[in-house]
CSV table of C-alpha atoms and ligand atoms in Angstrom, one decimal:
chain,number,residue,atom,x,y,z
A,1,UNK,CA,39.1,63.9,-24.2
A,2,UNK,CA,40.3,63.6,-27.8
A,3,UNK,CA,39.5,60.1,-28.9
A,4,UNK,CA,36.6,59.1,-31.1
A,5,UNK,CA,34.2,56.9,-29.1
A,6,UNK,CA,33.4,53.7,-31.0
A,7,UNK,CA,29.7,53.1,-30.6
A,8,UNK,CA,29.4,49.3,-30.4
A,9,UNK,CA,25.7,49.4,-29.7
A,10,UNK,CA,25.0,51.3,-32.9
A,11,UNK,CA,27.5,49.2,-34.9
A,12,UNK,CA,26.0,45.9,-33.6
A,13,UNK,CA,22.5,47.2,-34.7
A,14,UNK,CA,23.9,47.7,-38.2
A,15,UNK,CA,25.3,44.2,-38.2
A,16,UNK,CA,21.9,42.8,-37.1
A,17,UNK,CA,20.2,44.8,-39.9
A,18,UNK,CA,22.5,43.3,-42.5
A,19,UNK,CA,21.9,39.8,-41.0
A,20,UNK,CA,18.1,40.4,-41.1
A,21,UNK,CA,18.3,41.6,-44.7
A,22,UNK,CA,20.2,38.4,-45.7
A,23,UNK,CA,17.8,36.2,-43.7
A,24,UNK,CA,14.8,37.8,-45.5
A,25,UNK,CA,16.5,37.2,-48.9
A,26,UNK,CA,17.2,33.5,-48.0
A,27,UNK,CA,13.6,33.0,-47.1
A,28,UNK,CA,12.2,34.7,-50.1
A,29,UNK,CA,14.5,33.4,-52.8
A,30,UNK,CA,15.6,30.0,-51.4
A,31,UNK,CA,12.8,29.1,-48.9
A,32,UNK,CA,15.4,28.6,-46.2
A,33,UNK,CA,15.2,29.9,-42.7
A,34,UNK,CA,18.5,29.8,-40.8
A,35,UNK,CA,18.2,28.2,-37.4
A,36,UNK,CA,20.3,28.5,-34.2
A,37,UNK,CA,20.2,25.9,-31.4
A,38,UNK,CA,21.5,27.0,-28.0
A,39,UNK,CA,22.1,24.4,-25.4
A,40,UNK,CA,22.2,25.4,-21.7
A,41,UNK,CA,23.1,22.8,-19.0
A,42,UNK,CA,22.3,23.8,-15.4
A,43,UNK,CA,20.9,27.1,-14.0
A,44,UNK,CA,23.7,29.6,-13.8
A,45,UNK,CA,21.9,32.9,-13.6
A,46,UNK,CA,24.4,34.8,-15.8
A,47,UNK,CA,24.3,32.1,-18.5
A,48,UNK,CA,20.4,32.1,-18.4
A,49,UNK,CA,20.5,35.9,-19.1
A,50,UNK,CA,22.9,35.4,-22.1
A,51,UNK,CA,20.9,32.5,-23.5
A,52,UNK,CA,17.6,34.5,-23.2
A,53,UNK,CA,19.2,37.4,-25.1
A,54,UNK,CA,20.6,35.2,-27.8
A,55,UNK,CA,17.2,33.6,-28.3
A,56,UNK,CA,15.4,37.0,-28.4
A,57,UNK,CA,17.9,38.5,-30.9
A,58,UNK,CA,17.8,35.4,-33.1
A,59,UNK,CA,14.0,35.7,-33.5
A,60,UNK,CA,14.3,39.5,-34.1
A,61,UNK,CA,16.5,39.0,-37.2
A,62,UNK,CA,14.0,36.5,-38.5
A,63,UNK,CA,15.9,33.2,-37.8
A,64,UNK,CA,14.5,30.2,-35.9
A,65,UNK,CA,15.7,29.7,-32.3
A,66,UNK,CA,15.8,26.4,-30.7
A,67,UNK,CA,16.6,26.4,-26.9
A,68,UNK,CA,17.5,23.3,-25.1
A,69,UNK,CA,17.6,23.7,-21.3
A,70,UNK,CA,19.0,20.6,-19.6
A,71,UNK,CA,19.2,19.9,-15.8
A,72,UNK,CA,22.6,20.4,-14.1
A,73,UNK,CA,22.9,16.6,-13.5
A,74,UNK,CA,22.6,15.8,-17.2
A,75,UNK,CA,25.2,13.1,-18.1
A,76,UNK,CA,27.8,13.5,-20.8
A,77,UNK,CA,26.2,10.7,-22.8
A,78,UNK,CA,22.9,12.6,-22.8
A,79,UNK,CA,24.4,15.9,-23.8
A,80,UNK,CA,26.4,14.1,-26.6
A,81,UNK,CA,23.2,12.4,-27.8
A,82,UNK,CA,21.5,15.8,-28.1
A,83,UNK,CA,24.4,17.3,-30.0
A,84,UNK,CA,24.3,14.3,-32.3
A,85,UNK,CA,20.7,15.0,-33.0
A,86,UNK,CA,21.3,18.7,-33.7
A,87,UNK,CA,24.3,17.8,-36.0
A,88,UNK,CA,21.9,15.7,-38.1
A,89,UNK,CA,19.0,18.2,-38.1
A,90,UNK,CA,18.9,20.1,-41.4
A,91,UNK,CA,16.8,22.9,-39.8
A,92,UNK,CA,19.7,23.6,-37.4
A,93,UNK,CA,22.5,25.6,-39.0
A,94,UNK,CA,24.3,26.8,-35.9
A,95,UNK,CA,24.8,25.1,-32.5
A,96,UNK,CA,26.1,26.8,-29.4
A,97,UNK,CA,26.7,25.1,-26.1
A,98,UNK,CA,26.8,27.8,-23.4
A,99,UNK,CA,29.9,27.7,-21.3
A,100,UNK,CA,30.9,27.1,-18.5
A,101,UNK,CA,29.4,23.6,-18.3
A,102,UNK,CA,28.9,21.9,-14.9
A,103,UNK,CA,32.2,20.4,-13.6
A,104,UNK,CA,31.4,16.7,-14.4
A,105,UNK,CA,31.2,17.5,-18.1
A,106,UNK,CA,34.3,17.6,-20.3
A,107,UNK,CA,33.9,20.9,-22.2
A,108,UNK,CA,36.6,20.1,-24.8
A,109,UNK,CA,34.9,16.7,-25.6
A,110,UNK,CA,31.5,18.3,-25.8
A,111,UNK,CA,32.6,21.2,-28.1
A,112,UNK,CA,34.5,18.9,-30.3
A,113,UNK,CA,31.5,16.8,-30.8
A,114,UNK,CA,29.7,19.7,-32.6
A,115,UNK,CA,29.8,19.5,-36.4
A,116,UNK,CA,32.5,22.1,-37.2
A,117,UNK,CA,30.3,23.5,-40.0
A,118,UNK,CA,27.6,24.3,-37.3
A,119,UNK,CA,30.1,25.5,-34.7
A,120,UNK,CA,29.1,29.1,-34.7
A,121,UNK,CA,31.3,29.8,-31.6
A,122,UNK,CA,34.3,28.8,-33.6
A,123,UNK,CA,35.6,26.8,-30.7
A,124,UNK,CA,35.9,23.4,-32.3
A,125,UNK,CA,39.5,22.2,-32.8
A,126,UNK,CA,39.0,22.0,-36.6
A,127,UNK,CA,37.9,25.7,-36.8
A,128,UNK,CA,40.9,26.7,-34.6
A,129,UNK,CA,43.1,24.9,-37.0
A,130,UNK,CA,41.4,26.3,-40.2
A,131,UNK,CA,41.8,29.9,-38.8
A,132,UNK,CA,45.4,29.3,-37.8
A,133,UNK,CA,46.2,28.1,-41.4
A,134,UNK,CA,44.3,31.0,-43.0
A,135,UNK,CA,41.5,28.8,-44.4
A,136,UNK,CA,37.8,29.4,-44.3
A,137,UNK,CA,36.7,28.8,-40.7
A,138,UNK,CA,33.9,29.6,-38.2
A,139,UNK,CA,35.5,32.5,-36.3
A,140,UNK,CA,34.9,33.1,-32.5
A,141,UNK,CA,32.3,35.9,-32.2
A,142,UNK,CA,34.0,38.4,-29.9
A,143,UNK,CA,37.3,38.6,-32.0
A,144,UNK,CA,35.2,38.8,-35.2
A,145,UNK,CA,33.3,41.7,-33.8
A,146,UNK,CA,36.6,43.5,-32.8
A,147,UNK,CA,37.9,42.9,-36.4
A,148,UNK,CA,34.7,44.4,-37.9
A,149,UNK,CA,35.0,47.5,-35.7
A,150,UNK,CA,38.7,47.9,-36.6
A,151,UNK,CA,38.1,47.6,-40.3
A,152,UNK,CA,35.3,50.1,-40.0
A,153,UNK,CA,37.5,52.6,-38.2
A,154,UNK,CA,40.7,52.2,-40.1
A,155,UNK,CA,39.9,50.6,-43.5
A,156,UNK,CA,43.0,48.6,-44.3
A,157,UNK,CA,44.9,47.2,-41.3
A,158,UNK,CA,47.9,46.2,-43.4
A,159,UNK,CA,51.3,46.8,-41.9
A,160,UNK,CA,50.0,48.2,-38.6
A,161,UNK,CA,51.5,47.2,-35.3
A,162,UNK,CA,48.8,45.3,-33.4
A,163,UNK,CA,49.2,44.3,-29.7
A,164,UNK,CA,46.8,41.9,-28.2
A,165,UNK,CA,47.0,41.8,-24.4
A,166,UNK,CA,45.6,38.4,-23.3
A,167,UNK,CA,46.1,34.9,-24.6
A,168,UNK,CA,42.8,33.1,-24.1
A,169,UNK,CA,41.5,30.6,-26.6
A,170,UNK,CA,38.2,32.5,-26.9
A,171,UNK,CA,39.6,36.0,-27.5
A,172,UNK,CA,43.4,36.6,-27.4
A,173,UNK,CA,44.6,33.8,-29.7
A,174,UNK,CA,41.9,34.0,-32.4
A,175,UNK,CA,42.1,37.9,-32.3
A,176,UNK,CA,45.9,37.6,-33.1
A,177,UNK,CA,45.2,35.2,-36.0
A,178,UNK,CA,42.6,37.5,-37.4
A,179,UNK,CA,44.9,40.5,-37.2
A,180,UNK,CA,47.7,38.5,-38.9
A,181,UNK,CA,45.2,37.5,-41.6
A,182,UNK,CA,44.7,41.3,-42.3
A,183,UNK,CA,48.5,41.7,-42.5
A,184,UNK,CA,49.2,43.4,-39.1
A,185,UNK,CA,52.5,42.9,-37.3
A,186,UNK,CA,51.1,41.1,-34.3
A,187,UNK,CA,52.4,40.8,-30.7
A,188,UNK,CA,50.5,38.7,-28.2
A,189,UNK,CA,51.3,40.1,-24.7
A,190,UNK,CA,49.9,38.9,-21.3
A,191,UNK,CA,50.2,39.4,-17.6
A,192,UNK,CA,53.8,38.0,-17.5
A,193,UNK,CA,55.1,40.0,-20.4
A,194,UNK,CA,58.2,42.0,-19.5
A,195,UNK,CA,57.8,45.8,-19.7
A,196,UNK,CA,54.2,45.5,-20.9
A,197,UNK,CA,54.0,49.3,-20.9
A,198,UNK,CA,56.7,49.6,-23.6
A,199,UNK,CA,55.1,46.8,-25.6
A,200,UNK,CA,51.7,48.5,-25.5
A,201,UNK,CA,53.2,51.9,-26.5
A,202,UNK,CA,54.3,50.4,-29.8
A,203,UNK,CA,50.7,49.5,-30.7
A,204,UNK,CA,48.8,51.3,-33.5
A,205,UNK,CA,46.0,48.8,-32.6
A,206,UNK,CA,45.7,47.8,-28.9
A,207,UNK,CA,43.2,45.0,-28.0
A,208,UNK,CA,42.9,44.5,-24.3
A,209,UNK,CA,41.5,41.2,-23.2
A,210,UNK,CA,43.2,40.3,-19.9
A,211,UNK,CA,40.2,40.5,-17.5
A,212,UNK,CA,41.9,42.9,-15.1
A,213,UNK,CA,40.0,46.1,-14.3
A,214,UNK,CA,41.5,49.3,-15.7
A,215,UNK,CA,45.0,47.7,-15.9
A,216,UNK,CA,46.1,49.7,-19.0
A,217,UNK,CA,46.5,53.4,-18.3
A,218,UNK,CA,46.6,56.2,-20.8
A,219,UNK,CA,50.4,56.6,-20.7
A,220,UNK,CA,50.8,53.0,-22.1
A,221,UNK,CA,49.0,54.2,-25.3
A,222,UNK,CA,50.5,55.5,-28.4
A,223,UNK,CA,49.0,58.9,-29.4
A,224,UNK,CA,46.3,58.3,-32.1
A,225,UNK,CA,46.2,54.5,-31.5
A,226,UNK,CA,42.9,52.6,-31.9
A,227,UNK,CA,42.0,50.9,-28.6
A,228,UNK,CA,39.6,48.0,-28.4
A,229,UNK,CA,38.6,47.1,-24.8
A,230,UNK,CA,37.2,43.5,-24.5
A,231,UNK,CA,37.3,43.6,-20.7
A,232,UNK,CA,34.0,43.5,-18.7
A,233,UNK,CA,34.9,43.8,-15.0
A,234,UNK,CA,32.5,44.5,-12.2
A,235,UNK,CA,34.0,46.8,-9.5
A,236,UNK,CA,32.7,48.8,-6.6
A,237,UNK,CA,33.7,52.5,-6.5
A,238,UNK,CA,32.4,55.1,-4.0
A,239,UNK,CA,29.9,52.5,-2.8
A,240,UNK,CA,28.5,52.0,-6.2
A,241,UNK,CA,28.7,48.9,-8.5
A,242,UNK,CA,30.2,49.7,-11.9
A,243,UNK,CA,31.3,48.0,-15.1
A,244,UNK,CA,34.8,48.8,-16.4
A,245,UNK,CA,37.1,47.5,-19.0
A,246,UNK,CA,40.7,46.4,-19.0
A,247,UNK,CA,41.7,49.9,-20.0
A,248,UNK,CA,41.5,53.0,-17.8
A,249,UNK,CA,39.0,54.8,-20.0
A,250,UNK,CA,39.4,58.5,-19.1
A,251,UNK,CA,43.2,58.6,-19.3
A,252,UNK,CA,43.2,56.4,-22.5
A,253,UNK,CA,40.6,58.5,-24.2
A,254,UNK,CA,42.8,61.6,-23.8
A,255,UNK,CA,45.6,59.9,-25.9
A,256,UNK,CA,44.0,57.4,-28.2
A,257,UNK,CA,42.6,58.2,-31.7
A,258,UNK,CA,39.5,56.0,-31.2
A,259,UNK,CA,38.4,53.8,-28.3
A,260,UNK,CA,35.6,51.4,-27.4
A,261,UNK,CA,33.7,52.3,-24.1
A,262,UNK,CA,32.6,49.7,-21.5
A,263,UNK,CA,29.8,49.1,-21.5
A,264,UNK,CA,28.5,49.8,-25.1
A,265,UNK,CA,31.7,48.9,-27.0
A,266,UNK,CA,32.7,45.3,-27.8
A,267,UNK,CA,29.9,43.7,-25.7
A,268,UNK,CA,26.9,44.2,-28.0
A,269,UNK,CA,29.0,43.0,-31.0
A,270,UNK,CA,29.3,39.4,-29.6
A,271,UNK,CA,25.7,38.3,-30.1
A,272,UNK,CA,25.5,40.3,-33.4
A,273,UNK,CA,28.4,38.2,-34.6
A,274,UNK,CA,26.9,35.0,-33.4
A,275,UNK,CA,23.8,35.9,-35.6
A,276,UNK,CA,26.2,36.7,-38.5
A,277,UNK,CA,28.0,33.3,-38.0
A,278,UNK,CA,24.7,31.5,-38.1
A,279,UNK,CA,23.6,33.1,-41.4
A,280,UNK,CA,27.1,32.4,-42.8
A,281,UNK,CA,26.9,28.7,-41.7
A,282,UNK,CA,23.5,28.5,-43.4
A,283,UNK,CA,24.8,29.8,-46.7
A,284,UNK,CA,27.8,27.5,-46.6
A,285,UNK,CA,25.6,24.5,-45.8
A,286,UNK,CA,23.5,25.2,-48.8
A,287,UNK,CA,26.3,26.2,-51.2
A,288,UNK,CA,25.1,29.8,-51.4
A,289,UNK,CA,27.0,33.1,-51.6
A,290,UNK,CA,28.1,34.3,-48.2
A,291,UNK,CA,26.8,37.6,-46.8
A,292,UNK,CA,29.3,40.5,-47.5
A,293,UNK,CA,30.9,42.2,-44.6
A,294,UNK,CA,29.8,39.7,-42.0
A,295,UNK,CA,32.8,37.3,-42.2
A,296,UNK,CA,36.5,37.4,-41.6
B,301,LIG,N1,29.9,31.9,-22.2
B,301,LIG,C1,30.3,33.2,-22.1
B,301,LIG,N2,30.6,33.6,-23.3
B,301,LIG,C2,30.4,32.6,-24.2
B,301,LIG,C3,30.5,32.4,-25.6
B,301,LIG,O1,30.9,33.3,-26.3
B,301,LIG,N3,30.1,31.2,-26.1
B,301,LIG,C4,29.7,30.2,-25.3
B,301,LIG,N4,29.4,29.0,-25.8
B,301,LIG,N5,29.6,30.3,-24.0
B,301,LIG,C5,29.9,31.5,-23.4
Protein backbone atom coordinates (compact mmCIF):
# COMPACT_ATOMS: atom_id res chain seq x y z
CA UNK A 1 0.00 0.00 0.00
CA UNK A 2 1.44 3.36 -1.01
CA UNK A 3 -1.36 5.91 -0.65
CA UNK A 4 -1.63 8.33 2.23
CA UNK A 5 -4.82 7.54 4.16
CA UNK A 6 -6.90 10.67 4.68
CA UNK A 7 -8.19 10.58 8.26
CA UNK A 8 -11.68 12.06 8.01
CA UNK A 9 -12.39 11.48 11.67
CA UNK A 10 -9.41 13.58 12.77
CA UNK A 11 -10.12 16.22 10.12
CA UNK A 12 -13.78 16.47 11.19
CA UNK A 13 -12.62 16.94 14.80
CA UNK A 14 -10.44 19.86 13.64
CA UNK A 15 -13.42 21.41 11.81
CA UNK A 16 -15.57 21.06 14.94
CA UNK A 17 -12.81 22.73 17.00
CA UNK A 18 -12.76 25.68 14.60
CA UNK A 19 -16.56 25.89 14.78
CA UNK A 20 -16.50 25.73 18.58
CA UNK A 21 -13.87 28.51 18.74
CA UNK A 22 -16.00 30.70 16.47
CA UNK A 23 -19.15 29.98 18.48
CA UNK A 24 -17.34 30.92 21.71
CA UNK A 25 -16.23 34.23 20.15
CA UNK A 26 -19.76 34.99 18.89
CA UNK A 27 -21.13 34.42 22.38
CA UNK A 28 -18.45 36.46 24.12
CA UNK A 29 -18.19 39.41 21.76
CA UNK A 30 -21.69 39.60 20.25
CA UNK A 31 -23.83 37.80 22.80
CA UNK A 32 -25.16 35.57 20.01
CA UNK A 33 -25.52 31.77 20.20
CA UNK A 34 -25.99 30.08 16.82
CA UNK A 35 -29.01 27.73 16.75
CA UNK A 36 -29.79 24.74 14.54
CA UNK A 37 -33.32 23.34 14.18
CA UNK A 38 -33.63 19.76 12.93
CA UNK A 39 -37.02 18.48 11.82
CA UNK A 40 -37.73 14.74 11.68
CA UNK A 41 -41.04 13.43 10.37
CA UNK A 42 -41.86 9.79 11.14
CA UNK A 43 -39.78 7.14 12.88
CA UNK A 44 -37.27 5.82 10.34
CA UNK A 45 -34.60 4.27 12.63
CA UNK A 46 -31.61 5.36 10.49
CA UNK A 47 -32.92 8.95 10.37
CA UNK A 48 -33.42 8.90 14.16
CA UNK A 49 -29.75 7.96 14.63
CA UNK A 50 -28.60 10.76 12.27
CA UNK A 51 -30.81 13.32 14.01
CA UNK A 52 -29.60 12.26 17.47
CA UNK A 53 -25.94 12.60 16.35
CA UNK A 54 -26.60 16.00 14.80
CA UNK A 55 -28.24 17.26 18.01
CA UNK A 56 -25.42 15.89 20.19
CA UNK A 57 -22.63 17.42 18.10
CA UNK A 58 -24.51 20.75 17.84
CA UNK A 59 -24.55 21.01 21.66
CA UNK A 60 -20.90 19.88 21.90
CA UNK A 61 -19.69 22.88 19.86
CA UNK A 62 -21.69 25.24 22.07
CA UNK A 63 -24.63 25.93 19.76
CA UNK A 64 -28.33 25.63 20.57
CA UNK A 65 -30.11 22.58 19.18
CA UNK A 66 -33.85 22.51 18.55
CA UNK A 67 -35.29 19.10 17.67
CA UNK A 68 -38.77 18.83 16.22
CA UNK A 69 -40.04 15.26 15.99
CA UNK A 70 -43.35 14.99 14.18
CA UNK A 71 -45.54 11.91 13.67
CA UNK A 72 -45.43 10.10 10.30
CA UNK A 73 -48.99 11.21 9.50
CA UNK A 74 -48.14 14.95 9.81
CA UNK A 75 -49.85 16.89 7.01
CA UNK A 76 -47.96 19.07 4.55
CA UNK A 77 -49.77 22.14 5.92
CA UNK A 78 -48.61 21.33 9.47
CA UNK A 79 -45.01 20.84 8.36
CA UNK A 80 -45.04 24.05 6.30
CA UNK A 81 -46.47 25.94 9.30
CA UNK A 82 -43.59 24.70 11.49
CA UNK A 83 -41.02 25.76 8.87
CA UNK A 84 -42.67 29.18 8.66
CA UNK A 85 -42.28 29.55 12.44
CA UNK A 86 -38.63 28.50 12.28
CA UNK A 87 -37.99 30.88 9.35
CA UNK A 88 -39.32 33.75 11.49
CA UNK A 89 -37.48 32.74 14.70
CA UNK A 90 -34.37 34.93 15.21
CA UNK A 91 -32.83 32.29 17.54
CA UNK A 92 -32.80 29.75 14.69
CA UNK A 93 -29.97 30.30 12.18
CA UNK A 94 -30.08 26.91 10.46
CA UNK A 95 -32.97 24.62 9.53
CA UNK A 96 -32.58 21.02 8.38
CA UNK A 97 -35.49 18.79 7.40
CA UNK A 98 -34.25 15.22 7.57
CA UNK A 99 -34.81 13.28 4.33
CA UNK A 100 -36.39 11.05 3.18
CA UNK A 101 -39.82 12.40 4.14
CA UNK A 102 -42.87 10.09 4.27
CA UNK A 103 -44.33 9.52 0.79
CA UNK A 104 -47.37 11.82 1.16
CA UNK A 105 -45.13 14.87 1.63
CA UNK A 106 -43.62 16.73 -1.33
CA UNK A 107 -39.90 17.04 -0.45
CA UNK A 108 -39.17 19.72 -3.09
CA UNK A 109 -42.02 21.89 -1.86
CA UNK A 110 -40.96 21.44 1.78
CA UNK A 111 -37.25 22.15 1.14
CA UNK A 112 -38.08 25.21 -0.97
CA UNK A 113 -40.20 26.62 1.86
CA UNK A 114 -37.10 27.00 4.06
CA UNK A 115 -35.60 30.51 4.14
CA UNK A 116 -32.57 30.07 1.78
CA UNK A 117 -30.39 31.97 4.31
CA UNK A 118 -31.21 29.25 6.91
CA UNK A 119 -30.96 26.31 4.47
CA UNK A 120 -27.85 24.70 6.00
CA UNK A 121 -28.28 21.62 3.75
CA UNK A 122 -27.89 23.83 0.67
CA UNK A 123 -30.80 22.03 -1.03
CA UNK A 124 -33.05 25.07 -1.67
CA UNK A 125 -33.37 25.90 -5.35
CA UNK A 126 -31.99 29.42 -4.65
CA UNK A 127 -28.82 28.00 -3.12
CA UNK A 128 -28.45 25.56 -6.02
CA UNK A 129 -28.68 28.52 -8.41
CA UNK A 130 -26.29 30.68 -6.39
CA UNK A 131 -23.69 27.88 -6.30
CA UNK A 132 -24.12 27.24 -10.05
CA UNK A 133 -23.48 30.91 -10.84
CA UNK A 134 -20.49 31.23 -8.51
CA UNK A 135 -22.29 33.42 -5.96
CA UNK A 136 -22.26 33.14 -2.18
CA UNK A 137 -24.50 30.17 -1.32
CA UNK A 138 -25.18 27.69 1.44
CA UNK A 139 -23.33 24.62 0.13
CA UNK A 140 -24.42 20.96 0.65
CA UNK A 141 -22.48 19.48 3.57
CA UNK A 142 -20.96 16.33 2.04
CA UNK A 143 -19.42 18.01 -1.03
CA UNK A 144 -18.23 20.89 1.18
CA UNK A 145 -16.45 18.34 3.38
CA UNK A 146 -14.85 16.71 0.31
CA UNK A 147 -13.65 20.12 -0.91
CA UNK A 148 -12.09 20.91 2.48
CA UNK A 149 -10.21 17.59 2.46
CA UNK A 150 -8.99 18.12 -1.11
CA UNK A 151 -7.71 21.65 -0.34
CA UNK A 152 -5.99 20.31 2.77
CA UNK A 153 -4.28 17.53 0.78
CA UNK A 154 -3.41 19.42 -2.39
CA UNK A 155 -3.36 23.14 -1.61
CA UNK A 156 -4.44 24.75 -4.90
CA UNK A 157 -6.70 22.57 -7.09
CA UNK A 158 -6.29 24.90 -10.09
CA UNK A 159 -5.94 23.18 -13.46
CA UNK A 160 -6.29 19.64 -12.11
CA UNK A 161 -8.46 17.08 -13.90
CA UNK A 162 -11.33 16.19 -11.58
CA UNK A 163 -13.74 13.36 -12.31
CA UNK A 164 -16.92 13.06 -10.24
CA UNK A 165 -18.60 9.69 -10.63
CA UNK A 166 -22.28 10.19 -9.74
CA UNK A 167 -24.78 12.88 -10.67
CA UNK A 168 -27.03 13.24 -7.61
CA UNK A 169 -28.38 16.63 -6.53
CA UNK A 170 -26.97 16.08 -3.04
CA UNK A 171 -23.37 15.11 -3.92
CA UNK A 172 -22.37 14.74 -7.59
CA UNK A 173 -23.72 17.97 -9.07
CA UNK A 174 -22.73 20.34 -6.23
CA UNK A 175 -19.32 18.63 -5.98
CA UNK A 176 -18.71 19.35 -9.66
CA UNK A 177 -19.71 23.01 -9.16
CA UNK A 178 -17.33 23.37 -6.21
CA UNK A 179 -14.42 21.84 -8.14
CA UNK A 180 -15.17 24.14 -11.07
CA UNK A 181 -15.15 27.05 -8.60
CA UNK A 182 -11.62 26.00 -7.61
CA UNK A 183 -10.60 25.99 -11.31
CA UNK A 184 -10.46 22.23 -11.91
CA UNK A 185 -11.27 20.77 -15.32
CA UNK A 186 -14.37 18.83 -14.33
CA UNK A 187 -16.03 15.75 -15.79
CA UNK A 188 -19.25 14.37 -14.35
CA UNK A 189 -19.45 10.65 -15.11
CA UNK A 190 -22.09 8.15 -14.06
CA UNK A 191 -23.25 4.57 -14.43
CA UNK A 192 -24.09 5.08 -18.14
CA UNK A 193 -20.78 6.74 -19.07
CA UNK A 194 -19.00 5.00 -21.97
CA UNK A 195 -15.60 3.59 -21.03
CA UNK A 196 -15.84 4.80 -17.46
CA UNK A 197 -12.46 3.19 -16.73
CA UNK A 198 -10.69 5.44 -19.27
CA UNK A 199 -12.50 8.53 -17.95
CA UNK A 200 -11.47 7.71 -14.36
CA UNK A 201 -7.84 7.09 -15.40
CA UNK A 202 -7.56 10.75 -16.49
CA UNK A 203 -8.46 11.99 -13.00
CA UNK A 204 -5.96 13.78 -10.77
CA UNK A 205 -8.92 14.03 -8.38
CA UNK A 206 -11.47 11.22 -8.36
CA UNK A 207 -14.66 11.65 -6.33
CA UNK A 208 -16.75 8.47 -6.21
CA UNK A 209 -20.42 8.99 -5.34
CA UNK A 210 -22.42 6.39 -7.26
CA UNK A 211 -23.63 4.17 -4.42
CA UNK A 212 -22.30 0.88 -5.83
CA UNK A 213 -20.10 -1.20 -3.57
CA UNK A 214 -16.44 -1.32 -4.66
CA UNK A 215 -17.32 -0.44 -8.26
CA UNK A 216 -14.04 1.40 -8.95
CA UNK A 217 -10.96 -0.86 -8.91
CA UNK A 218 -7.33 0.21 -8.54
CA UNK A 219 -6.57 -0.16 -12.26
CA UNK A 220 -9.05 2.67 -13.03
CA UNK A 221 -6.96 5.06 -10.95
CA UNK A 222 -4.13 7.27 -12.21
CA UNK A 223 -0.95 6.70 -10.18
CA UNK A 224 -0.68 9.39 -7.51
CA UNK A 225 -4.31 10.56 -7.82
CA UNK A 226 -6.28 11.82 -4.83
CA UNK A 227 -9.34 9.61 -4.30
CA UNK A 228 -12.37 10.73 -2.29
CA UNK A 229 -14.84 7.91 -1.67
CA UNK A 230 -18.31 9.17 -0.72
CA UNK A 231 -19.95 5.73 -0.93
CA UNK A 232 -21.31 4.00 2.17
CA UNK A 233 -22.49 0.53 1.15
CA UNK A 234 -23.46 -2.28 3.51
CA UNK A 235 -22.33 -5.66 2.23
CA UNK A 236 -21.96 -9.15 3.62
CA UNK A 237 -18.62 -10.90 3.12
CA UNK A 238 -17.61 -14.23 4.63
CA UNK A 239 -20.81 -14.19 6.68
CA UNK A 240 -19.89 -10.80 8.20
CA UNK A 241 -21.62 -7.46 7.65
CA UNK A 242 -19.22 -4.78 6.43
CA UNK A 243 -19.25 -1.14 5.30
CA UNK A 244 -17.46 -0.45 2.03
CA UNK A 245 -17.16 2.52 -0.31
CA UNK A 246 -17.68 2.87 -4.06
CA UNK A 247 -13.93 2.32 -4.53
CA UNK A 248 -12.17 -1.02 -4.04
CA UNK A 249 -9.97 0.20 -1.21
CA UNK A 250 -7.05 -2.25 -1.20
CA UNK A 251 -6.34 -2.13 -4.94
CA UNK A 252 -6.91 1.64 -5.10
CA UNK A 253 -4.64 2.35 -2.14
CA UNK A 254 -1.80 0.59 -3.99
CA UNK A 255 -1.99 3.16 -6.81
CA UNK A 256 -3.43 6.40 -5.44
CA UNK A 257 -1.42 9.20 -3.84
CA UNK A 258 -4.03 9.70 -1.14
CA UNK A 259 -7.38 8.07 -0.41
CA UNK A 260 -10.26 8.33 2.06
CA UNK A 261 -11.19 5.07 3.82
CA UNK A 262 -14.75 3.83 4.45
CA UNK A 263 -15.67 4.16 7.24
CA UNK A 264 -13.67 7.07 8.70
CA UNK A 265 -13.23 9.18 5.57
CA UNK A 266 -15.94 11.44 4.17
CA UNK A 267 -18.65 10.24 6.60
CA UNK A 268 -17.57 12.17 9.71
CA UNK A 269 -17.13 15.36 7.65
CA UNK A 270 -20.84 15.70 6.82
CA UNK A 271 -22.10 16.65 10.29
CA UNK A 272 -18.95 18.75 10.92
CA UNK A 273 -19.83 20.76 7.78
CA UNK A 274 -23.45 21.07 8.91
CA UNK A 275 -22.14 22.76 12.06
CA UNK A 276 -19.81 24.91 9.93
CA UNK A 277 -22.77 25.96 7.73
CA UNK A 278 -24.82 26.86 10.81
CA UNK A 279 -22.13 29.17 12.17
CA UNK A 280 -21.69 30.68 8.67
CA UNK A 281 -25.47 31.27 8.40
CA UNK A 282 -25.45 32.92 11.84
CA UNK A 283 -22.61 35.26 10.86
CA UNK A 284 -24.29 36.20 7.57
CA UNK A 285 -27.64 36.82 9.32
CA UNK A 286 -25.92 39.23 11.70
CA UNK A 287 -23.68 40.95 9.13
CA UNK A 288 -20.54 39.56 10.80
CA UNK A 289 -17.26 38.30 9.34
CA UNK A 290 -17.51 34.64 8.27
CA UNK A 291 -15.31 31.98 9.86
CA UNK A 292 -12.19 31.33 7.81
CA UNK A 293 -11.64 27.89 6.26
CA UNK A 294 -15.20 26.72 6.89
CA UNK A 295 -16.84 27.90 3.66
CA UNK A 296 -16.42 27.24 -0.05
N1 LIG B 1 -30.72 12.24 4.91
C1 LIG B 1 -29.53 11.64 4.66
N2 LIG B 1 -28.56 12.56 4.49
C2 LIG B 1 -29.14 13.77 4.63
C3 LIG B 1 -28.65 15.11 4.57
O1 LIG B 1 -27.48 15.38 4.34
N3 LIG B 1 -29.58 16.08 4.79
C4 LIG B 1 -30.88 15.81 5.04
N4 LIG B 1 -31.71 16.84 5.23
N5 LIG B 1 -31.36 14.59 5.10
C5 LIG B 1 -30.51 13.58 4.90
